[in-house]
């Protein structure tokens, strides 16, 4: 507890003290400060309107100077710090829906989102998403079990703007991501000291302190900045302890020269976040849902103080204490450096370096079977008929005497994940002749993942909000048998492993860009090698305490002292070509083709043997687009065709293979659009961002055998279906966000009012397409008032109509997840929430 308090106080004090000092310095030196326009322009990343097609972007570009958005032969979404705040994202992942066709399932909380990109058949976690800061990926693999890169990032006032790129040239640069890349550019100091400090209060016990301060250091071209946040919140789904708690501190140090710049940046993140478990609902018909009796689908959660602290005997190495309040959080440190230099005569270099590491642990409930009666649970867990059963609440509040009491079993999972990463991306460019630049680059990354898992651990509890665990025992022939331990846990089975992965990626890439009149052409290629190995302990059943009468731990799968190592060494090329034709200065058309690969992760190696790992996932993408901007209109529309190959399938029933492995793929056509209209007097605007896609699985041979909910006609629960032509799982066919906004000038400052209508079309849970999740519409609102030169007041409201919309159902049940009574476990949108921020800018 002392360490937690110290962390909180340190972060708060550091931010507050720095900002107060910065305010004083800014006020004291405002009169004497002089501005070096040349130096400030050399490194300051800030832009007034990141949606403007004249803005320079650097993501997906070979040369350090970047390219104007209208000249880029690909579609890229950008947003300034203020535009990000006004979008009111529920999480770092939720922010990504600014890019049309991106579907972040952020109903699970602020971290651990599933991130889907239209036409990329993911189905869970975020295998086709890379998060960058200052152009550098944050880890060597996009995602692993219980980890995806948006969880490594928290948005605050230290961010200047973000660039979000789908496919296109990203298959060649950075880590060669074939899907989605977001690149956050940090604010840096300028000649004039400036900053802000803000305090936010929310309707769900939210308290947050934000701040930033940028300043010059001496008169020699050095600049510094520091900022961050600290917050706590009960969350919309109050778990009876802090749902989100922690903070972040970021600093930059910049040096400018006439020929280039050097930027150092560092970030410390210590944040804990509730990972929200699906709750019960009633499925009235396919895609139509209503509240389950006793549960508010907008605000309730199973989490409670009664189950917050547990001791897990199944944790590898002898057991461990675990705390739900630690959630799915991050405790990470980052240190990066960017160096750019122009040597003249057409030669320039750029180098990006990053080292980071820390823990990304998970403490959460994971859904098992649907709710049932207590007597049904006892029968399913081996309690003999006629035995004298004792069921008692673990918090000491009494006995459970009703055999028809509504109960549920949820897995109390604890995963300790330690990550380390170092990467360097070096490139050299040479202007061969007027309009033509050739760039060569070398990307090197080395990273590790050391895990300890305690999975399974089903905990019996009341099927109620803020549930209470239940301990069960019975007496037979004068002997007491303990079905659960005193915490309501059963350790038998489970998946309690140690896993240690080490990998090195090496890539060489070459890119040529050529401007010929109104044409801008580029062609790039990359050859990459991933050399990795993963070591996982082998499991054997163990009676942990040696007591035959404690039934809950008689056959626990535990590490037996032997290990399986899988080696993986693959090399593969990727390429992209693109062309932009400038019809006029404010109008262009473009076309792009690219082909890339997705290398295996440590999770793909687990359970495989050397030489028997899944095949490379490959995609080819074709895109044509149109860009236009005038005083009133902005349009960026693209049509894409994405073909995917290399998905693997092993037919099995109850985990036993029943046939040969096969591969299949997907085929998707779609339209991304980003449009805006602004009246000539700038008093009204409307933004419309969205995607239509037709994506389905292709060239699948035979039928899928899967285990779903048993029925009277099929008590085994084994089902068969063909997935050819089925809609890509978890991807809406249509999604868009429409935002009308008004600006009202007053004598004291501008008042802005806006509302966002979000429509998410029909989507399904898994590859079978048998569990429909329907569609939904939700509304966010906002108001912002600039009072004078220094004060900004912002009021935000999310899901103000309390829409009941689902993003996913129980991912551990294939096919239809609804029981005979229509009960389904799913994650709905969080209910209505408001927040008010007061910010002082100096």
Coordinates of N, CA and C in Angstrom, one line a residue, residues 496-697:
X496 N -1.5 -23.7 -16.3 CA -0.6 -23.0 -15.4 C 0.8 -23.2 -15.9
X497 N 1.3 -22.3 -16.7 CA 2.5 -22.5 -17.5 C 3.5 -21.4 -17.1
X498 N 4.8 -21.7 -17.4 CA 5.8 -20.7 -17.6 C 6.2 -20.6 -19.1
X499 N 6.4 -19.4 -19.6 CA 6.7 -19.3 -21.0 C 7.8 -18.2 -21.2
X500 N 8.8 -18.5 -22.0 CA 9.9 -17.6 -22.2 C 10.2 -17.5 -23.7
X501 N 10.0 -16.4 -24.3 CA 10.2 -16.2 -25.7 C 11.3 -15.1 -25.9
X502 N 12.1 -15.4 -26.9 CA 13.2 -14.5 -27.3 C 13.2 -14.4 -28.9
X503 N 13.3 -13.2 -29.4 CA 13.2 -13.0 -30.9 C 14.1 -11.9 -31.3
X504 N 14.6 -12.0 -32.5 CA 15.3 -10.9 -33.2 C 14.8 -10.8 -34.6
X505 N 14.4 -9.6 -35.0 CA 14.0 -9.3 -36.4 C 15.0 -8.4 -37.0
X506 N 15.3 -8.8 -38.3 CA 16.2 -8.0 -39.1 C 15.6 -7.7 -40.4
X507 N 15.6 -6.5 -40.9 CA 15.0 -6.1 -42.1 C 15.8 -5.1 -42.9
X508 N 15.9 -5.3 -44.2 CA 16.5 -4.3 -45.1 C 15.5 -3.8 -46.0
X509 N 15.4 -2.5 -46.2 CA 14.4 -2.0 -47.1 C 14.9 -0.9 -48.0
X510 N 14.3 -0.8 -49.2 CA 14.8 0.1 -50.2 C 13.5 0.8 -50.8
X511 N 13.6 2.2 -50.9 CA 12.5 2.9 -51.4 C 12.9 4.0 -52.4
X512 N 12.1 4.2 -53.4 CA 12.5 5.3 -54.4 C 11.2 6.1 -54.6
X513 N 11.3 7.4 -54.5 CA 10.2 8.3 -54.8 C 10.6 9.2 -56.0
X514 N 9.6 9.5 -56.8 CA 9.9 10.3 -58.1 C 8.8 11.2 -58.4
X515 N 9.1 12.5 -58.4 CA 8.1 13.5 -58.8 C 8.3 13.9 -60.3
X516 N 7.3 13.6 -61.1 CA 7.4 14.0 -62.5 C 6.1 14.8 -62.9
X517 N 6.3 16.1 -62.9 CA 5.2 17.0 -63.2 C 4.1 16.9 -62.2
X518 N 2.9 16.5 -62.6 CA 1.8 16.3 -61.7 C 1.8 14.9 -61.1
X519 N 2.7 14.1 -61.4 CA 2.8 12.7 -60.9 C 3.7 12.6 -59.7
X520 N 3.4 11.9 -58.7 CA 4.3 11.5 -57.6 C 4.3 10.0 -57.5
X521 N 5.4 9.3 -57.8 CA 5.5 7.9 -57.9 C 6.4 7.4 -56.8
X522 N 6.1 6.2 -56.2 CA 7.0 5.5 -55.3 C 6.9 4.0 -55.4
X523 N 8.0 3.4 -55.1 CA 8.1 1.9 -55.1 C 9.1 1.6 -54.0
X524 N 8.7 0.6 -53.1 CA 9.5 0.2 -52.0 C 9.4 -1.3 -51.8
X525 N 10.5 -1.9 -51.3 CA 10.6 -3.3 -51.0 C 11.3 -3.6 -49.7
X526 N 11.0 -4.7 -49.1 CA 11.6 -5.0 -47.8 C 11.8 -6.5 -47.8
X527 N 12.9 -6.9 -47.2 CA 13.2 -8.3 -46.9 C 13.5 -8.4 -45.4
X528 N 12.7 -9.3 -44.7 CA 12.8 -9.4 -43.3 C 12.9 -10.8 -42.8
X529 N 13.7 -11.0 -41.8 CA 13.9 -12.3 -41.1 C 13.5 -12.2 -39.7
X530 N 12.7 -13.1 -39.2 CA 12.4 -13.3 -37.8 C 13.0 -14.6 -37.3
X531 N 13.9 -14.5 -36.3 CA 14.5 -15.6 -35.7 C 14.1 -15.6 -34.2
X532 N 13.3 -16.6 -33.9 CA 12.7 -16.6 -32.5 C 12.7 -18.0 -32.0
X533 N 12.6 -18.1 -30.7 CA 12.4 -19.4 -30.0 C 11.5 -19.2 -28.8
X534 N 10.7 -20.1 -28.5 CA 9.8 -20.0 -27.3 C 9.9 -21.3 -26.5
X535 N 10.0 -21.2 -25.2 CA 10.2 -22.3 -24.3 C 9.0 -22.3 -23.3
X536 N 8.3 -23.4 -23.3 CA 7.1 -23.6 -22.4 C 7.2 -24.8 -21.6
X537 N 6.9 -24.7 -20.3 CA 7.0 -25.9 -19.4 C 5.9 -26.9 -19.8
X538 N 6.2 -28.2 -19.7 CA 5.3 -29.2 -19.8 C 4.5 -29.5 -18.6
X539 N 3.2 -29.9 -18.7 CA 2.3 -30.0 -17.6 C 2.0 -31.5 -17.2
X540 N 1.8 -31.7 -15.9 CA 1.3 -33.0 -15.4 C 0.3 -32.7 -14.3
X541 N -0.7 -33.7 -14.1 CA -1.6 -33.5 -13.0 C -1.0 -33.7 -11.7
X542 N -1.3 -32.8 -10.7 CA -0.7 -32.8 -9.4 C -1.8 -32.6 -8.4
X543 N -1.7 -33.3 -7.3 CA -2.5 -33.1 -6.1 C -1.7 -32.1 -5.2
X544 N -2.0 -30.8 -5.2 CA -1.2 -29.8 -4.7 C -0.9 -30.0 -3.2
X545 N -2.0 -30.3 -2.4 CA -1.8 -30.4 -1.0 C -1.7 -31.9 -0.5
X546 N -1.8 -32.8 -1.4 CA -1.7 -34.2 -1.1 C -2.9 -34.8 -0.3
X547 N -4.0 -34.0 -0.2 CA -5.1 -34.4 0.6 C -6.2 -34.8 -0.4
X548 N -6.6 -36.1 -0.4 CA -7.6 -36.6 -1.3 C -9.0 -36.0 -1.1
X549 N -9.3 -35.4 0.1 CA -10.6 -34.9 0.4 C -10.8 -33.5 0.0
X550 N -9.7 -32.8 -0.3 CA -9.8 -31.4 -0.9 C -9.9 -31.6 -2.4
X551 N -11.1 -31.8 -2.9 CA -11.3 -32.2 -4.3 C -10.8 -31.1 -5.3
X552 N -10.8 -29.9 -4.8 CA -10.5 -28.7 -5.7 C -9.1 -28.7 -6.2
X553 N -8.2 -29.4 -5.6 CA -6.8 -29.3 -6.1 C -6.1 -30.7 -6.3
X554 N -7.0 -31.7 -6.6 CA -6.4 -33.1 -6.7 C -5.8 -33.4 -8.0
X555 N -6.2 -32.7 -9.1 CA -5.6 -32.9 -10.4 C -5.4 -31.6 -11.1
X556 N -4.4 -30.8 -10.6 CA -4.1 -29.5 -11.1 C -3.0 -29.7 -12.1
X557 N -3.1 -29.1 -13.3 CA -2.0 -29.2 -14.3 C -0.9 -28.2 -14.0
X558 N 0.2 -28.8 -13.6 CA 1.3 -27.9 -13.2 C 2.6 -28.3 -13.9
X559 N 3.5 -27.3 -14.0 CA 4.8 -27.6 -14.6 C 5.5 -28.8 -13.9
X560 N 6.1 -29.7 -14.8 CA 6.7 -30.9 -14.2 C 8.2 -30.9 -14.3
X561 N 8.8 -29.8 -14.6 CA 10.3 -29.7 -14.7 C 10.9 -30.0 -16.1
X562 N 10.0 -30.3 -17.0 CA 10.5 -30.5 -18.4 C 9.9 -29.4 -19.3
X563 N 10.5 -29.2 -20.4 CA 10.2 -28.0 -21.3 C 10.1 -28.4 -22.7
X564 N 9.3 -27.7 -23.5 CA 9.3 -27.9 -24.9 C 9.7 -26.5 -25.6
X565 N 10.7 -26.6 -26.4 CA 11.3 -25.5 -27.1 C 10.9 -25.5 -28.6
X566 N 10.4 -24.4 -29.1 CA 10.0 -24.3 -30.5 C 10.9 -23.2 -31.1
X567 N 11.6 -23.6 -32.2 CA 12.5 -22.6 -32.9 C 11.7 -22.2 -34.2
X568 N 11.9 -20.9 -34.5 CA 11.2 -20.4 -35.7 C 12.2 -19.4 -36.4
X569 N 12.4 -19.6 -37.7 CA 13.3 -18.8 -38.5 C 12.8 -18.7 -39.9
X570 N 12.2 -17.5 -40.2 CA 11.6 -17.3 -41.5 C 12.1 -16.0 -42.1
X571 N 12.2 -16.0 -43.4 CA 12.6 -14.8 -44.2 C 11.6 -14.6 -45.3
X572 N 11.1 -13.4 -45.5 CA 10.1 -13.2 -46.5 C 10.1 -11.7 -47.0
X573 N 9.9 -11.5 -48.3 CA 9.9 -10.1 -48.8 C 8.4 -9.5 -48.7
X574 N 8.4 -8.1 -48.7 CA 7.2 -7.4 -48.8 C 7.4 -6.2 -49.8
X575 N 6.4 -5.7 -50.4 CA 6.6 -4.6 -51.4 C 5.4 -3.7 -51.5
X576 N 5.5 -2.5 -52.0 CA 4.4 -1.6 -52.2 C 4.8 -0.7 -53.4
X577 N 3.8 -0.3 -54.2 CA 4.0 0.7 -55.2 C 2.8 1.6 -55.2
X578 N 3.0 2.9 -55.5 CA 1.9 3.8 -55.4 C 2.1 5.0 -56.4
X579 N 1.0 5.6 -56.7 CA 1.1 6.8 -57.6 C 0.0 7.8 -57.3
X580 N 0.3 9.0 -57.3 CA -0.6 10.1 -57.1 C -0.6 11.0 -58.3
X581 N -1.8 11.4 -58.8 CA -1.9 12.4 -59.9 C -2.6 13.6 -59.3
X582 N -1.9 14.8 -59.4 CA -2.5 16.0 -58.9 C -3.3 16.6 -60.0
X583 N -4.6 16.5 -59.9 CA -5.5 17.1 -60.9 C -5.4 18.6 -60.8
X584 N -5.5 19.1 -59.6 CA -5.3 20.5 -59.3 C -4.6 20.6 -57.9
X585 N -4.2 21.8 -57.5 CA -3.5 21.9 -56.2 C -4.3 21.3 -55.1
X586 N -5.7 21.4 -55.2 CA -6.5 20.9 -54.1 C -7.3 19.6 -54.4
X587 N -6.8 18.9 -55.5 CA -7.5 17.7 -55.9 C -6.6 16.7 -56.4
X588 N -6.7 15.4 -56.0 CA -5.8 14.4 -56.5 C -6.5 13.1 -56.4
X589 N -6.0 12.2 -57.3 CA -6.4 10.8 -57.3 C -5.1 9.9 -57.1
X590 N -5.3 8.7 -56.5 CA -4.1 7.9 -56.2 C -4.5 6.4 -56.3
X591 N -3.5 5.6 -56.5 CA -3.6 4.2 -56.5 C -2.4 3.5 -55.8
X592 N -2.7 2.4 -55.2 CA -1.6 1.7 -54.5 C -1.9 0.2 -54.5
X593 N -0.8 -0.5 -54.6 CA -0.8 -2.0 -54.4 C 0.3 -2.4 -53.4
X594 N 0.0 -3.3 -52.6 CA 1.1 -3.8 -51.7 C 0.8 -5.2 -51.3
X595 N 1.9 -5.9 -50.9 CA 1.8 -7.3 -50.4 C 2.7 -7.4 -49.2
X596 N 2.2 -7.9 -48.1 CA 3.0 -8.1 -46.9 C 2.7 -9.4 -46.2
X597 N 3.5 -9.6 -45.1 CA 3.3 -10.8 -44.4 C 3.2 -10.5 -42.9
X598 N 2.6 -11.5 -42.2 CA 2.6 -11.4 -40.7 C 3.3 -12.6 -40.2
X599 N 4.4 -12.4 -39.5 CA 5.2 -13.5 -38.9 C 4.6 -14.1 -37.7
X600 N 5.0 -15.3 -37.4 CA 4.4 -15.9 -36.2 C 4.8 -15.2 -34.9
X601 N 3.9 -15.2 -33.9 CA 4.2 -14.7 -32.6 C 4.6 -15.8 -31.7
X602 N 5.0 -15.5 -30.4 CA 5.3 -16.5 -29.4 C 4.1 -17.4 -29.2
X603 N 2.9 -16.8 -29.2 CA 1.7 -17.6 -29.0 C 1.5 -18.7 -30.2
X604 N 1.9 -18.3 -31.4 CA 1.8 -19.2 -32.5 C 2.7 -20.4 -32.3
X605 N 3.8 -20.1 -31.6 CA 4.8 -21.2 -31.4 C 4.4 -22.1 -30.3
X606 N 3.7 -21.6 -29.3 CA 3.3 -22.4 -28.2 C 2.3 -23.5 -28.6
X607 N 2.6 -24.7 -28.3 CA 1.8 -25.8 -28.7 C 2.2 -26.4 -30.0
X608 N 3.2 -25.8 -30.7 CA 3.7 -26.3 -32.0 C 5.0 -26.9 -31.7
X609 N 5.6 -27.6 -32.7 CA 6.9 -28.1 -32.6 C 7.8 -27.5 -33.7
X610 N 9.1 -27.5 -33.5 CA 10.0 -26.9 -34.5 C 9.7 -27.5 -35.9
X611 N 9.4 -26.6 -36.8 CA 9.1 -27.0 -38.2 C 7.7 -27.3 -38.4
X612 N 6.8 -27.2 -37.4 CA 5.4 -27.4 -37.5 C 4.6 -26.2 -37.0
X613 N 5.2 -25.0 -37.1 CA 4.5 -23.8 -36.7 C 3.5 -23.4 -37.8
X614 N 2.5 -22.6 -37.5 CA 1.5 -22.1 -38.5 C 2.2 -21.4 -39.7
X615 N 1.6 -21.4 -40.8 CA 2.2 -20.8 -42.0 C 2.2 -19.3 -41.9
X616 N 3.0 -18.6 -42.7 CA 3.0 -17.2 -42.8 C 1.6 -16.7 -43.2
X617 N 1.1 -15.6 -42.6 CA -0.1 -15.0 -43.0 C 0.3 -13.9 -44.1
X618 N -0.4 -14.0 -45.2 CA 0.0 -13.0 -46.3 C -1.3 -12.3 -46.8
X619 N -1.0 -11.0 -47.1 CA -2.1 -10.2 -47.6 C -1.6 -9.4 -48.8
X620 N -2.5 -9.3 -49.8 CA -2.3 -8.3 -50.9 C -3.5 -7.3 -50.9
X621 N -3.2 -6.1 -51.0 CA -4.1 -5.0 -50.9 C -4.0 -4.1 -52.1
X622 N -5.2 -3.8 -52.7 CA -5.3 -2.8 -53.8 C -6.2 -1.7 -53.4
X623 N -5.8 -0.5 -53.6 CA -6.5 0.7 -53.2 C -6.5 1.8 -54.2
X624 N -7.6 2.4 -54.5 CA -7.7 3.6 -55.3 C -8.5 4.7 -54.5
X625 N -8.1 5.9 -54.6 CA -8.7 6.9 -53.8 C -8.8 8.3 -54.5
X626 N -9.6 9.2 -53.9 CA -9.8 10.5 -54.3 C -9.7 11.5 -53.1
X627 N -9.0 12.6 -53.3 CA -8.8 13.6 -52.3 C -9.2 15.0 -52.8
X628 N -9.9 15.7 -52.0 CA -10.3 17.1 -52.5 C -10.5 18.0 -51.2
X629 N -10.1 19.2 -51.4 CA -10.3 20.2 -50.3 C -10.5 21.6 -50.9
X630 N -11.5 22.2 -50.3 CA -11.8 23.6 -50.6 C -12.1 24.3 -49.3
X631 N -12.5 25.6 -49.4 CA -12.8 26.3 -48.1 C -14.0 25.6 -47.4
X632 N -14.9 25.1 -48.1 CA -16.1 24.5 -47.5 C -16.0 23.0 -47.4
X633 N -15.4 22.3 -48.3 CA -15.5 20.9 -48.4 C -14.1 20.2 -48.2
X634 N -14.1 19.0 -47.6 CA -13.0 18.1 -47.6 C -13.5 16.7 -47.8
X635 N -12.8 16.0 -48.7 CA -13.2 14.6 -49.0 C -12.0 13.8 -49.2
X636 N -12.1 12.6 -48.6 CA -11.0 11.6 -48.8 C -11.7 10.3 -48.9
X637 N -11.9 9.7 -50.1 CA -12.6 8.5 -50.3 C -11.8 7.5 -51.0
X638 N -11.8 6.2 -50.5 CA -11.0 5.2 -51.1 C -11.7 3.9 -51.2
X639 N -11.5 3.2 -52.3 CA -12.0 1.8 -52.5 C -10.8 0.8 -52.3
X640 N -11.1 -0.3 -51.6 CA -10.0 -1.2 -51.4 C -10.5 -2.7 -51.7
X641 N -9.5 -3.5 -52.0 CA -9.7 -4.9 -52.2 C -8.6 -5.7 -51.5
X642 N -8.9 -6.4 -50.4 CA -7.9 -7.0 -49.6 C -8.1 -8.5 -49.6
X643 N -7.1 -9.2 -50.0 CA -7.1 -10.7 -50.1 C -6.1 -11.3 -49.1
X644 N -6.6 -12.2 -48.3 CA -5.8 -12.7 -47.2 C -5.6 -14.2 -47.4
X645 N -4.4 -14.8 -47.1 CA -4.2 -16.2 -47.2 C -3.2 -16.6 -46.0
X646 N -3.4 -17.9 -45.6 CA -2.5 -18.4 -44.6 C -3.1 -18.7 -43.3
X647 N -4.4 -18.5 -43.1 CA -5.1 -18.8 -41.9 C -5.1 -20.4 -41.8
X648 N -4.8 -20.9 -40.7 CA -4.7 -22.4 -40.5 C -5.9 -22.9 -39.7
X649 N -6.3 -24.1 -40.0 CA -7.4 -24.8 -39.3 C -7.0 -26.2 -39.0
X650 N -7.2 -26.6 -37.8 CA -7.0 -28.0 -37.4 C -8.3 -28.6 -36.9
X651 N -9.0 -29.4 -37.7 CA -10.2 -30.0 -37.2 C -10.0 -30.8 -35.9
X652 N -10.9 -30.6 -34.9 CA -10.7 -31.3 -33.6 C -12.1 -31.3 -32.9
X653 N -12.2 -32.3 -32.0 CA -13.4 -32.4 -31.1 C -12.9 -32.6 -29.7
X654 N -13.3 -31.7 -28.8 CA -12.8 -31.8 -27.4 C -11.2 -31.8 -27.4
X655 N -10.6 -31.0 -28.3 CA -9.2 -30.9 -28.3 C -8.4 -32.0 -29.0
X656 N -9.1 -33.0 -29.5 CA -8.5 -34.2 -30.2 C -8.6 -34.0 -31.7
X657 N -7.4 -33.9 -32.4 CA -7.4 -33.7 -33.8 C -8.2 -34.8 -34.5
X658 N -9.0 -34.4 -35.5 CA -9.8 -35.3 -36.3 C -9.5 -35.3 -37.7
X659 N -8.5 -34.6 -38.2 CA -8.2 -34.6 -39.6 C -7.0 -33.8 -39.8
X660 N -6.6 -33.6 -41.1 CA -5.4 -32.9 -41.5 C -5.6 -31.4 -41.4
X661 N -4.4 -30.7 -41.1 CA -4.5 -29.3 -41.1 C -4.7 -28.7 -42.5
X662 N -5.4 -27.6 -42.5 CA -5.6 -27.0 -43.8 C -5.5 -25.5 -43.7
X663 N -5.3 -24.8 -44.8 CA -5.3 -23.3 -44.7 C -6.4 -22.7 -45.6
X664 N -6.8 -21.5 -45.2 CA -7.8 -20.8 -46.0 C -7.5 -19.3 -45.9
X665 N -8.4 -18.5 -46.4 CA -8.2 -17.1 -46.4 C -9.5 -16.3 -46.3
X666 N -9.4 -15.1 -46.8 CA -10.5 -14.2 -46.9 C -10.4 -13.2 -48.0
X667 N -11.6 -12.7 -48.4 CA -11.6 -11.7 -49.5 C -12.6 -10.6 -49.2
X668 N -12.1 -9.4 -49.2 CA -12.9 -8.2 -48.8 C -12.8 -7.1 -49.8
X669 N -13.9 -6.5 -50.1 CA -14.0 -5.3 -50.8 C -14.7 -4.2 -50.0
X670 N -14.3 -3.0 -50.0 CA -14.9 -2.0 -49.2 C -14.6 -0.6 -49.6
X671 N -15.2 0.4 -48.9 CA -15.0 1.8 -49.2 C -14.8 2.5 -47.8
X672 N -13.7 3.2 -47.7 CA -13.5 4.1 -46.6 C -13.8 5.5 -47.0
X673 N -14.4 6.3 -46.1 CA -14.7 7.7 -46.4 C -14.5 8.6 -45.2
X674 N -14.0 9.8 -45.5 CA -13.8 10.8 -44.5 C -14.1 12.1 -45.1
X675 N -15.2 12.7 -44.7 CA -15.7 13.9 -45.4 C -16.1 15.0 -44.4
X676 N -16.0 16.3 -44.8 CA -16.4 17.4 -43.9 C -16.9 18.5 -44.7
X677 N -17.9 19.2 -44.2 CA -18.4 20.4 -44.8 C -18.4 21.5 -43.7
X678 N -17.9 22.7 -44.0 CA -17.9 23.8 -43.1 C -18.5 25.0 -43.9
X679 N -19.4 25.7 -43.2 CA -20.0 26.9 -43.8 C -19.0 28.0 -44.0
X680 N -19.2 28.9 -45.0 CA -18.2 30.0 -45.2 C -17.9 30.8 -44.0
X681 N -18.9 31.0 -43.1 CA -18.7 31.8 -41.9 C -18.0 31.0 -40.8
X682 N -17.7 29.7 -41.0 CA -17.0 28.9 -40.0 C -17.9 28.7 -38.8
X683 N -19.2 28.9 -38.8 CA -20.0 28.7 -37.6 C -20.6 27.4 -37.5
X684 N -20.6 26.6 -38.6 CA -21.2 25.2 -38.6 C -20.4 24.3 -39.4
X685 N -20.2 23.1 -38.9 CA -19.5 22.1 -39.7 C -20.1 20.7 -39.4
X686 N -19.9 19.8 -40.3 CA -20.3 18.4 -40.1 C -19.3 17.4 -40.7
X687 N -18.9 16.5 -39.8 CA -17.9 15.5 -40.2 C -18.6 14.1 -40.4
X688 N -18.2 13.4 -41.4 CA -18.8 12.1 -41.6 C -17.7 11.1 -42.0
X689 N -17.4 10.2 -41.1 CA -16.3 9.2 -41.2 C -16.9 7.8 -41.1
X690 N -16.5 6.9 -42.0 CA -17.1 5.6 -41.9 C -16.5 4.6 -43.0
X691 N -17.2 3.5 -43.0 CA -16.7 2.4 -43.9 C -17.8 1.5 -44.2
X692 N -17.8 1.0 -45.4 CA -18.7 -0.1 -45.9 C -17.8 -1.2 -46.4
X693 N -18.0 -2.4 -45.9 CA -17.2 -3.5 -46.4 C -18.0 -4.8 -46.5
X694 N -17.5 -5.6 -47.5 CA -18.1 -6.9 -47.8 C -16.9 -7.9 -47.7
X695 N -16.8 -8.5 -46.5 CA -15.7 -9.4 -46.3 C -16.1 -10.8 -45.9
X696 N -15.6 -11.8 -46.4 CA -16.0 -13.2 -46.1 C -14.8 -14.1 -46.2
X697 N -14.9 -15.3 -45.6 CA -13.9 -16.3 -45.6 C -14.0 -17.0 -47.0

